[in-house]
Short mmCIF file of C-alpha atoms in Angstrom, two decimals:
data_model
loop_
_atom_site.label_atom_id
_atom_site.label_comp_id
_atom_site.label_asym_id
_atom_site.label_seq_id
_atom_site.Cartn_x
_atom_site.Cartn_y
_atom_site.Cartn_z
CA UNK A 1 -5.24 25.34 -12.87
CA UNK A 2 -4.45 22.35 -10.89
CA UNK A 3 -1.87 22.79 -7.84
CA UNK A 4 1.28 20.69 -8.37
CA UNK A 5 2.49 18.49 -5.51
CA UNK A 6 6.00 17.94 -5.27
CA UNK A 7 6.46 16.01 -2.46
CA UNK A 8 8.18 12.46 -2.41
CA UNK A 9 6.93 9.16 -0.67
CA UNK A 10 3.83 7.40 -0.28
CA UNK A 11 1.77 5.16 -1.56
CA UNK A 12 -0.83 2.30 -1.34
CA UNK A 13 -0.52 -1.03 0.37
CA UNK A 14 -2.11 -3.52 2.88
CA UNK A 15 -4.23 -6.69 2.29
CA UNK A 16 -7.40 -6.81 0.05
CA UNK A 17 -9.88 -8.57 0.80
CA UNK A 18 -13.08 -7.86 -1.20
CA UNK A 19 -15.21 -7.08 1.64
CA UNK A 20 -17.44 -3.59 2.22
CA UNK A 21 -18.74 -3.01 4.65
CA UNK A 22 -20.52 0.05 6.96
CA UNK A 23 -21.77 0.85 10.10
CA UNK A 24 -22.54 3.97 12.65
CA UNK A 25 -25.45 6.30 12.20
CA UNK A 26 -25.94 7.92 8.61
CA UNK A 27 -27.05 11.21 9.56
CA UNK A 28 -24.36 12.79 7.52
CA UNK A 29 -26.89 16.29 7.73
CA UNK A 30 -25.30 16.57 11.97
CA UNK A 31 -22.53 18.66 12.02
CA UNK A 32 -21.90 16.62 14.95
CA UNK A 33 -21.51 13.63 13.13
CA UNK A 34 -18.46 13.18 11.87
CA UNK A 35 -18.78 10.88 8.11
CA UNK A 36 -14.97 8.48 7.73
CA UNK A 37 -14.14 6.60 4.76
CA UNK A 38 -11.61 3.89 4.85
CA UNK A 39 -9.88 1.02 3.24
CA UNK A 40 -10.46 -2.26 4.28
CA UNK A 41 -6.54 -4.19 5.51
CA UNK A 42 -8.21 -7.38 6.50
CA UNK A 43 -8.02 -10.77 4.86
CA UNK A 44 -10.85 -12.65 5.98
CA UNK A 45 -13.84 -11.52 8.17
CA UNK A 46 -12.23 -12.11 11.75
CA UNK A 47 -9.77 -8.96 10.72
CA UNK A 48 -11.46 -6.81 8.70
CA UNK A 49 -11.08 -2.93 9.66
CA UNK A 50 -14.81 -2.22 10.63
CA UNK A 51 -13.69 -4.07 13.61
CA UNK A 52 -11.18 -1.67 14.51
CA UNK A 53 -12.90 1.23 13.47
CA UNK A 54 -16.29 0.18 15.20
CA UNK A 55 -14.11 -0.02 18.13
CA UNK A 56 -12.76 3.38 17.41
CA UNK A 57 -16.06 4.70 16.71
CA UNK A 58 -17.42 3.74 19.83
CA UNK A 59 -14.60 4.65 22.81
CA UNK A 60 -14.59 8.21 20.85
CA UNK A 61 -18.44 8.66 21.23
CA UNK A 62 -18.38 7.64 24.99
CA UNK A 63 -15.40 10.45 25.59
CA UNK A 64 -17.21 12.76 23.34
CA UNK A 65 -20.67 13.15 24.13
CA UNK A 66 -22.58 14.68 21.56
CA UNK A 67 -20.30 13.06 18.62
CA UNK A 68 -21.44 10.72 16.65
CA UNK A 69 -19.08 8.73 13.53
CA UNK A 70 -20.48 7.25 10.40
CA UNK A 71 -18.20 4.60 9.50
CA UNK A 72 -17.76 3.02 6.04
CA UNK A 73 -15.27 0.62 5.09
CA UNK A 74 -14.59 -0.45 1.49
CA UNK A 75 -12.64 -3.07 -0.06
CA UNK A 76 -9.38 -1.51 -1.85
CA UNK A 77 -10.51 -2.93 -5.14
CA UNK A 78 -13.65 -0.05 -5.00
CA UNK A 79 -12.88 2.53 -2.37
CA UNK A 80 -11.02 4.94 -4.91
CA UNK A 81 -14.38 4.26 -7.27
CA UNK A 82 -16.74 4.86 -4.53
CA UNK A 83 -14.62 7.65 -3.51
CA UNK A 84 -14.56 9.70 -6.68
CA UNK A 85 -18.51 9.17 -7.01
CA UNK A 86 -19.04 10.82 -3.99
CA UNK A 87 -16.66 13.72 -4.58
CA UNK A 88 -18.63 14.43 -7.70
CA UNK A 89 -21.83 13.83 -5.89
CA UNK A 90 -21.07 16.57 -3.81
CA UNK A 91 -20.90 14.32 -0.78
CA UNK A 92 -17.13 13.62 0.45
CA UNK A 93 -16.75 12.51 3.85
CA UNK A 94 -15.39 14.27 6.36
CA UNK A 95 -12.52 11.99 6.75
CA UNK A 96 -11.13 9.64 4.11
CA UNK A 97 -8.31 7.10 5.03
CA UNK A 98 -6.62 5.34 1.64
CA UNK A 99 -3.57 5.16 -0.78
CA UNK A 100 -3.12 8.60 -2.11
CA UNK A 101 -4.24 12.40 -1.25
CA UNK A 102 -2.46 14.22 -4.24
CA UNK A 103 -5.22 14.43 -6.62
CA UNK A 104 -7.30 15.58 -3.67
CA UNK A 105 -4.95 18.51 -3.01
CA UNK A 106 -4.79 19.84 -6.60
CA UNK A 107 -8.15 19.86 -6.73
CA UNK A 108 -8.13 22.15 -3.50
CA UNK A 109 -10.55 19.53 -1.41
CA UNK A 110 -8.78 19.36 1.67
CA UNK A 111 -7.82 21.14 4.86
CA UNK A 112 -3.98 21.39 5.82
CA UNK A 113 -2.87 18.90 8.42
CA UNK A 114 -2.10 21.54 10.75
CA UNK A 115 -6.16 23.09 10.69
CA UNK A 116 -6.96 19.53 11.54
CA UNK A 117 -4.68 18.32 14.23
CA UNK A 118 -3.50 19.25 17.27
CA UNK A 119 0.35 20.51 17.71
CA UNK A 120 1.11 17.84 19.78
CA UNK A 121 -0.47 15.35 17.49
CA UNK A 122 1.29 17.01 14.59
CA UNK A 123 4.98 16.96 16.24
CA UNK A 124 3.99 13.20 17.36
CA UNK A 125 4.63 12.02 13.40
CA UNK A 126 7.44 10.87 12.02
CA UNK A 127 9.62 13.39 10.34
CA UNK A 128 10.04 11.06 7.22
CA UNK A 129 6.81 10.36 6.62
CA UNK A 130 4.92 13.64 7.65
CA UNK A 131 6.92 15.35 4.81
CA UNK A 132 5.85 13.37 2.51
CA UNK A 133 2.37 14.68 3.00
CA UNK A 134 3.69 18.24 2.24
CA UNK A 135 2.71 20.21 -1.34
CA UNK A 136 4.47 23.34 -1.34
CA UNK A 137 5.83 23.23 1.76
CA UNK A 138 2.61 22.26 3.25
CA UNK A 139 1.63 19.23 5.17
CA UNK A 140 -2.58 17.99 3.66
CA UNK A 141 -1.59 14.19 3.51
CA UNK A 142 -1.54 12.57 7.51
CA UNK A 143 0.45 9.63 7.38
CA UNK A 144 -1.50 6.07 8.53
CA UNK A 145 0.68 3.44 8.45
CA UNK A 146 4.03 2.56 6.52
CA UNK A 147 5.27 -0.66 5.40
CA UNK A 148 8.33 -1.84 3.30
CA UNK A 149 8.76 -4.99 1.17
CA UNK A 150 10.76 -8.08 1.31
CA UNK A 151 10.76 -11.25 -0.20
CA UNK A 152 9.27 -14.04 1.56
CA UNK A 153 9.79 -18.12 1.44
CA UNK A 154 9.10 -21.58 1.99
CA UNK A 155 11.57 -23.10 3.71
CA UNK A 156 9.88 -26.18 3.54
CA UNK A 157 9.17 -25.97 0.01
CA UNK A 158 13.05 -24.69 -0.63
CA UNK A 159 14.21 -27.83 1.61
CA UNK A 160 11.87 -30.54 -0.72
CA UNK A 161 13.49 -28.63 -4.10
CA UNK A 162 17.02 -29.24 -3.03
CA UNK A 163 17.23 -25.19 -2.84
CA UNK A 164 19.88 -24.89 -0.03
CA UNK A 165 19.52 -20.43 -0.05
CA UNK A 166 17.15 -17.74 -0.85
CA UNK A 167 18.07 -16.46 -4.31
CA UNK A 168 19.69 -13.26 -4.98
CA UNK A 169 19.46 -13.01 -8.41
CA UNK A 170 17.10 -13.08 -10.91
CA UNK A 171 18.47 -15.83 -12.30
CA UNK A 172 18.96 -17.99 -9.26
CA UNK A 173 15.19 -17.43 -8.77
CA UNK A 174 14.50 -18.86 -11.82
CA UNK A 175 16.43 -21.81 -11.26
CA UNK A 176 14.91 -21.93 -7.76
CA UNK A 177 12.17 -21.80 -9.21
CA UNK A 178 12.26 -24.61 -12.18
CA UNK A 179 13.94 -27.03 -8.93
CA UNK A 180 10.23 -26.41 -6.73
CA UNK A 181 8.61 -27.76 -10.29
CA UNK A 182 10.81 -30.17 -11.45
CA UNK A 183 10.14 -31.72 -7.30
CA UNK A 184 6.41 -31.01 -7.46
CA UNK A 185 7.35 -29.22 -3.64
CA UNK A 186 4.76 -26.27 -4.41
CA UNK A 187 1.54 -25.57 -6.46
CA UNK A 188 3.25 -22.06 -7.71
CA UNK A 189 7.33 -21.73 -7.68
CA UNK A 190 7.00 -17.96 -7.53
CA UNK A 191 3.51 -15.86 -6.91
CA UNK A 192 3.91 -13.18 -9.30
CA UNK A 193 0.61 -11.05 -9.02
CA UNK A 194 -0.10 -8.49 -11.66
CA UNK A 195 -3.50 -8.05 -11.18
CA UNK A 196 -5.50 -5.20 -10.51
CA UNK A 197 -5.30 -4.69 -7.12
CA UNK A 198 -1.87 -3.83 -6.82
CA UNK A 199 0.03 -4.17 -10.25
CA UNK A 200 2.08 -0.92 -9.43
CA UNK A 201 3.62 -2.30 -6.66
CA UNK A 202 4.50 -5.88 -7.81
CA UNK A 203 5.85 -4.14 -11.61
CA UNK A 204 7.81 -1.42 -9.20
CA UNK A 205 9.42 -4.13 -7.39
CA UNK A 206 10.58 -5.80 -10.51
CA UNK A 207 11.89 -2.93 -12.51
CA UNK A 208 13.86 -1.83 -9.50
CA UNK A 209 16.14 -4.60 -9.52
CA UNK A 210 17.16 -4.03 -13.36
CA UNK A 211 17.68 -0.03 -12.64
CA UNK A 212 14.11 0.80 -13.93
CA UNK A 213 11.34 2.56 -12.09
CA UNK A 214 8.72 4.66 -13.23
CA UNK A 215 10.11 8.05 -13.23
CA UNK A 216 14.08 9.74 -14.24
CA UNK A 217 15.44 12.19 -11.66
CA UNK A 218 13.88 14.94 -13.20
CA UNK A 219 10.31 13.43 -12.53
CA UNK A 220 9.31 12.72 -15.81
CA UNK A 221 7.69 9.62 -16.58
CA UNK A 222 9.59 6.49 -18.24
CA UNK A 223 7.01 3.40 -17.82
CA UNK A 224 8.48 2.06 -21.56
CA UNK A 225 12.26 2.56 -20.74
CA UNK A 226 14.42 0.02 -22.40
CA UNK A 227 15.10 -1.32 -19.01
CA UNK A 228 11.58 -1.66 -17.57
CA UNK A 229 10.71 -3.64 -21.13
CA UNK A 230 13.37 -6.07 -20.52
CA UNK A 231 12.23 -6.90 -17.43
CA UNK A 232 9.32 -8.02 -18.66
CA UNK A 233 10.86 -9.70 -21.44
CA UNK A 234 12.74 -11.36 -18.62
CA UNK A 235 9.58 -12.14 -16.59
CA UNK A 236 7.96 -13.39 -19.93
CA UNK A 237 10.73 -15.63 -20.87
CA UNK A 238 11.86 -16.88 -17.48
CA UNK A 239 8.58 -17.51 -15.28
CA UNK A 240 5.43 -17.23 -17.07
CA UNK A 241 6.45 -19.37 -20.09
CA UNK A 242 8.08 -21.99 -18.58
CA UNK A 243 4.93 -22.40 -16.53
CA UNK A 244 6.72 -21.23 -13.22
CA UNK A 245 4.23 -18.69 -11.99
CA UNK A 246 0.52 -18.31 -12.21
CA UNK A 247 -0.62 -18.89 -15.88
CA UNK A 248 -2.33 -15.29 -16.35
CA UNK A 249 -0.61 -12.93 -13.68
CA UNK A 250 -2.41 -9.98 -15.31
CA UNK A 251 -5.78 -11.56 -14.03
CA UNK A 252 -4.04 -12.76 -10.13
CA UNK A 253 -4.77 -10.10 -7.07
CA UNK A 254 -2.08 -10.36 -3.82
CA UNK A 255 -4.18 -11.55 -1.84
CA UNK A 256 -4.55 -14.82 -4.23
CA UNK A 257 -0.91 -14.73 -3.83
CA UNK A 258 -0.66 -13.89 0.21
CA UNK A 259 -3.00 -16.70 0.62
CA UNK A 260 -1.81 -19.44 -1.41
CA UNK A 261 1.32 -18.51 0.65
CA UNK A 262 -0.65 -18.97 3.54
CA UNK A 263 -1.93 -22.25 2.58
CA UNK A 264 1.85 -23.72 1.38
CA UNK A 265 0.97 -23.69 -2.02
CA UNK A 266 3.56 -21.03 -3.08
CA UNK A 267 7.50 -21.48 -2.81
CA UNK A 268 8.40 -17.49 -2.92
CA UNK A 269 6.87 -14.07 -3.62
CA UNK A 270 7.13 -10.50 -2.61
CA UNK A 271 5.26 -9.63 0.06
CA UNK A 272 4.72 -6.32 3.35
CA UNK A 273 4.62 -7.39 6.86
CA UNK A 274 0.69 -8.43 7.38
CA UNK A 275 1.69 -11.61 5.35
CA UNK A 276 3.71 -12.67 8.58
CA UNK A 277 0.52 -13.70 10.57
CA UNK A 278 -1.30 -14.84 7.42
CA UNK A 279 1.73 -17.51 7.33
CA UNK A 280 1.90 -17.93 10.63
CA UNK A 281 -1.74 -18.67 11.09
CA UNK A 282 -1.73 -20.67 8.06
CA UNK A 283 1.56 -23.24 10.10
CA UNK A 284 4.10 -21.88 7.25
CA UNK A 285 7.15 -22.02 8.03
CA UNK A 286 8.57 -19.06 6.38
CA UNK A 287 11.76 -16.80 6.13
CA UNK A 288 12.32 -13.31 4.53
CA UNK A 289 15.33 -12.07 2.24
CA UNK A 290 16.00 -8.81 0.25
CA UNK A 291 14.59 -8.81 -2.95
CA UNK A 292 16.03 -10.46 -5.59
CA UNK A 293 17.55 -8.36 -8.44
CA UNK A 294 19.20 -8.86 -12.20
CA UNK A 295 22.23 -8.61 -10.60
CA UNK A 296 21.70 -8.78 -6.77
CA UNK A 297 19.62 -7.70 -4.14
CA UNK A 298 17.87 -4.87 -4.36
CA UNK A 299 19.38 -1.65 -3.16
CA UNK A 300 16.50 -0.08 -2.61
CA UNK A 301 13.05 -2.05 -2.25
CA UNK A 302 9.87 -0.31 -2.55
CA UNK A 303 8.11 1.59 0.32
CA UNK A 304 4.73 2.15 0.97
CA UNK A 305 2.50 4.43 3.07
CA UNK A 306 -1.55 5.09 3.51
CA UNK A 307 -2.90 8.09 4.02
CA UNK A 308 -5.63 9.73 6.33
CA UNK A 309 -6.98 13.68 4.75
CA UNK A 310 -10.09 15.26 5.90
CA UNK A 311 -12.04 17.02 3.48
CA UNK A 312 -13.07 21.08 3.85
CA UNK A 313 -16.73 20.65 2.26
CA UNK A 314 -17.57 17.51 4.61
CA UNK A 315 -20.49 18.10 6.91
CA UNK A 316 -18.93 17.77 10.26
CA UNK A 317 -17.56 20.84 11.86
CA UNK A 318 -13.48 21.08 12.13
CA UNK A 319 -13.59 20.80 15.53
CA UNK A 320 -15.07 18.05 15.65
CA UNK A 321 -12.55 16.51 12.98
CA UNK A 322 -9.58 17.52 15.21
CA UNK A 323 -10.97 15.76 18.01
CA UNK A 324 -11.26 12.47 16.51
CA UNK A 325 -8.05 12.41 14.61
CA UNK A 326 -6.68 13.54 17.68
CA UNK A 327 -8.17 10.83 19.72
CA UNK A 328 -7.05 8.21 17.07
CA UNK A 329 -3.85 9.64 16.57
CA UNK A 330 -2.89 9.52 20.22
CA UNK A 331 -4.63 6.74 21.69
CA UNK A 332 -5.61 4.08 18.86
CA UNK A 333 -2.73 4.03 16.50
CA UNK A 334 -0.94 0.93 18.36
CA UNK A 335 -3.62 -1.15 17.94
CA UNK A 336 -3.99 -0.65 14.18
CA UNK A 337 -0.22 -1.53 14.02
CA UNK A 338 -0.15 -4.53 15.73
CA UNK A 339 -4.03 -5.90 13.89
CA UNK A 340 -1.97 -6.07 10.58
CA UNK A 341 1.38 -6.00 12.16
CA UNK A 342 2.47 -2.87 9.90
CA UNK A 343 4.74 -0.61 10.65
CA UNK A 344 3.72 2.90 12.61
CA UNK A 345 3.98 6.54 11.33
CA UNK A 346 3.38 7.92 14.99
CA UNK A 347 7.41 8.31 17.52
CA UNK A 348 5.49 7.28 20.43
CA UNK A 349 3.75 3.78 18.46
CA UNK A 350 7.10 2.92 17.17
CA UNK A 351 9.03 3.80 20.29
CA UNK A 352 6.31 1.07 21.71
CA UNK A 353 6.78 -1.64 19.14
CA UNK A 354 10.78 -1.67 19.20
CA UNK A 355 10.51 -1.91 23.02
CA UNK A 356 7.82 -4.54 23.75
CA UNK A 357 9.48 -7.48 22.32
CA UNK A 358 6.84 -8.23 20.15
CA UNK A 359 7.50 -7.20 16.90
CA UNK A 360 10.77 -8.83 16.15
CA UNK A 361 9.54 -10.12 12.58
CA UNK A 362 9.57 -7.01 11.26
CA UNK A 363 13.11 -5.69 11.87
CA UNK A 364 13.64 -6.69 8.38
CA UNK A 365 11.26 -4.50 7.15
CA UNK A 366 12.30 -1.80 9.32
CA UNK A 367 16.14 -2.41 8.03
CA UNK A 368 14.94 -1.95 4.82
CA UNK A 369 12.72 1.09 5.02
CA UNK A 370 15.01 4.05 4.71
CA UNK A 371 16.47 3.17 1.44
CA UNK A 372 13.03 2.23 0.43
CA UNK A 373 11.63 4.35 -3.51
CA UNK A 374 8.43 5.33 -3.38
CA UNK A 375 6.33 5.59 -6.20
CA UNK A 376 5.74 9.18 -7.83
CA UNK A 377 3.16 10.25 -5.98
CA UNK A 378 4.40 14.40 -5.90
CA UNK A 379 3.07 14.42 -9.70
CA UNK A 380 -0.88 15.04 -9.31
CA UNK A 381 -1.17 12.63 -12.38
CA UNK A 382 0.11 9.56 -10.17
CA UNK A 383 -3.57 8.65 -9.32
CA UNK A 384 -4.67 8.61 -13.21
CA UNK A 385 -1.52 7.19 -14.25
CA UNK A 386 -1.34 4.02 -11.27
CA UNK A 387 -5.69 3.43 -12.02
CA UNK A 388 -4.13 3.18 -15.70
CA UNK A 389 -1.22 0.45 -14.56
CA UNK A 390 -4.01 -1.44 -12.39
CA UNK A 391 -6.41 -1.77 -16.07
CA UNK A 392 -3.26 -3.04 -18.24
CA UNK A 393 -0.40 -3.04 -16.89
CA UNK A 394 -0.12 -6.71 -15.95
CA UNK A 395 -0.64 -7.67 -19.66
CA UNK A 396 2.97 -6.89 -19.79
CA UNK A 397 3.86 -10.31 -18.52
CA UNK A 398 2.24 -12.28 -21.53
CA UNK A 399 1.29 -9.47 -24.26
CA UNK A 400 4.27 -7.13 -25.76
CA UNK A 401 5.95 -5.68 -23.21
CA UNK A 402 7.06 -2.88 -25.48
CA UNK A 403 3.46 -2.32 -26.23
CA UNK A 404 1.81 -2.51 -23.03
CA UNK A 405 4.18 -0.09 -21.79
CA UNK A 406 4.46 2.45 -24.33
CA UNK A 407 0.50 2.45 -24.53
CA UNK A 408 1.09 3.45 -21.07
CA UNK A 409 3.98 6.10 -21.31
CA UNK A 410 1.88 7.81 -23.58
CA UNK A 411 -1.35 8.13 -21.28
CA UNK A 412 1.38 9.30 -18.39
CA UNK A 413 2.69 11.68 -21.21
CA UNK A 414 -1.02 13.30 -21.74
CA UNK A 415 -2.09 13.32 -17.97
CA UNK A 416 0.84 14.75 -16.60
CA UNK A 417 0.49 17.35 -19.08
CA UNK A 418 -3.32 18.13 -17.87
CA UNK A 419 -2.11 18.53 -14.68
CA UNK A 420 0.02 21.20 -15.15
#
């Protein structure tokens, strides 16, 4: 029988961009070598995470003779893929850093945070956020970074359309919208990006503002409630008709989206922090505002957090697990933070960004986060049921919405079921 998690919080974000890539030694055999996993946050080759964690890799070997890390780093498209075939190949690394641990803890694969870090590393984690690694009371998921989301702007783009404020409505989006058209002041009015990479987020973001979401209060599943199908209907009707969004959102990733943003073809879209430098680097002159909702801003936008979980059958001793996520924990977290410019999960990394005065783009995001929903990620079906949303969930936006989404109620229905 499966273990269910009931924690709350969590879940995937960060920039795709489909690179993979690997490096350190491969001898996987060494009990000294420690074997990590992770998800690639850049957006172009400059930033991708093998150069952090090749960095990482390397000051931990010099302080720890004898240690050795194997480093791969997959594109978010693949890594839960790749992931899953090594699990059944019997060869899980030691250390795996990506969206979501539940389906890793029901299947009884991992230690508990507190065999694998130190005390002081442990207590060093926000409260928030180190909870929501807990199953029954007990912490497996280790927090990596958090984010929370906004919308961004042109203001260039809302200047040329005559659009004198950042809609708070749905339907002053719209008309925002049809104005950046009608002027010909942006390639795409509003990015809407259903595509596989991240359709859970962009559809969570939506149904929030017409009092949908993906689960009721008791935790059961509602993916085809009357109010997340009229959103859709909305979306349908309102954007991708009229020709004010991409032409096949089911088929457009984020980062599409974050960088036609980047480039100024894109008047508005949702969007997490590590699109500021994308626009910045890319001379856009943007602003942020909450997210617009049916009726107004959202009350409650959608939060996000990675994960790090080391696994029990890896082939690196536990020791020697503790020590790196120790080192990392304590010593590298800040510069992960501030390579994306996402928000921290460590007191003393956050303590360090609010204080430097570098890091005042994001006090919107960090305004936002505490009212922030996370997506279901206590039910050990979350990881079938969001691989599911990332197949067809975007056909929502041009097939049936009442189809799409009870096709998909029904296989959140049967898999939460299995994993009782």
């Amino acid at each position: 029988m499966r273990k269910r998690v009931i924690a709350t919080g969590a879940a995937t974000l960060a920039m795709a961009l489909g690179l993979t890539a690997c490096g350190g030694d491969s001898d996987s055999g060494d009990s000294k070598t420690i074997k990590l996993v992770a998800a690639d946050y850049g957006d172009k080759a400059s930033n991708a995470s093998k150069i952090y964690w090749n960095g990482v890799k390397k000051e931990f070997e010099k302080a720890n003779k004898g240690y050795k890390v194997d480093v791969q780093v997959i594109n978010w498209n693949e890594i839960d893929k790749q992931v899953k075939n090594m699990i059944q190949a019997g060869d899980q690394p030691d250390l795996l850093q990506t969206g979501g641990y539940a389906d890793k803890v029901s299947d009884d694969l991992l230690y508990k945070a507190d065999e694998v870090l130190s005390p002081k590393t442990k207590e060093n984690l926000i409260p928030t956020f180190a909870k929501a690694g807990e199953v029954d009371g007990t912490q497996y998921g280790i927090p990596w970074v958090s984010s929370s989301r906004v919308m961004f702007y042109n203001k260039a783009v809302l200047k040329k359309a005559g659009v004198k404020t950042p809609p708070k409505t749905w339907d002053e989006l719209a008309a925002a919208a049809k104005k950046i058209k009608d002027s010909k002041a942006a390639e795409t009015p509003y990015a809407l990006p259903l595509g596989p990479e991240e359709t859970q987020g962009e559809t969570m973001m939506w149904e929030l503002g017409n009092g949908g979401g993906y689960t009721d209060s008791s935790g059961k599943y509602t993916l085809d409630s009357a109010n997340n199908v009229e959103t859709f209907e909305w979306l349908q009707k309102n954007l991708v008709k009229p020709g004010l969004t991409y032409s096949n959102p089911a088929s457009t990733d984020r980062k599409t989206a974050f960088a036609d943003f980047a480039a100024g073809k894109v008047g508005m879209l949702n969007g997490h922090p590590s699109l500021i430098q994308m626009a910045k680097d890319g001379k856009v002159d943007y602003g942020v505002a909450p997210i617009p909702g049916k009726t107004g801003p959202l009350d409650s936008t959608l939060g996000v957090a990675d994960w790090m979980m080391a696994f029990k059958d890896g082939g690196a001793e536990k020791e020697g697990v503790k020590k790196f996520l120790d080192f990392t924990y304590s010593k590298k977290m800040l510069a992960f933070d501030e390579m994306y410019n996402l928000m921290p999960v460590t007191q003393d990394t956050l303590k360090e960004m609010q204080g430097n005065g570098k890091h005042k783009d994001l006090e919107p995001f960090f305004e936002v986060l505490p009212n922030a929903k996370f997506y279901p990620l206590g039910d050990t079906s979350w990881d079938v049921i969001s691989a599911e949303m990332k197949k067809t969930g975007g056909k929502a936006a041009s097939d049936d919405p009442k189809s799409v989404l009870g096709d998909l109620q029904k296989k959140a229905e049967a898999a939460a079921a299995e994993a009782k």
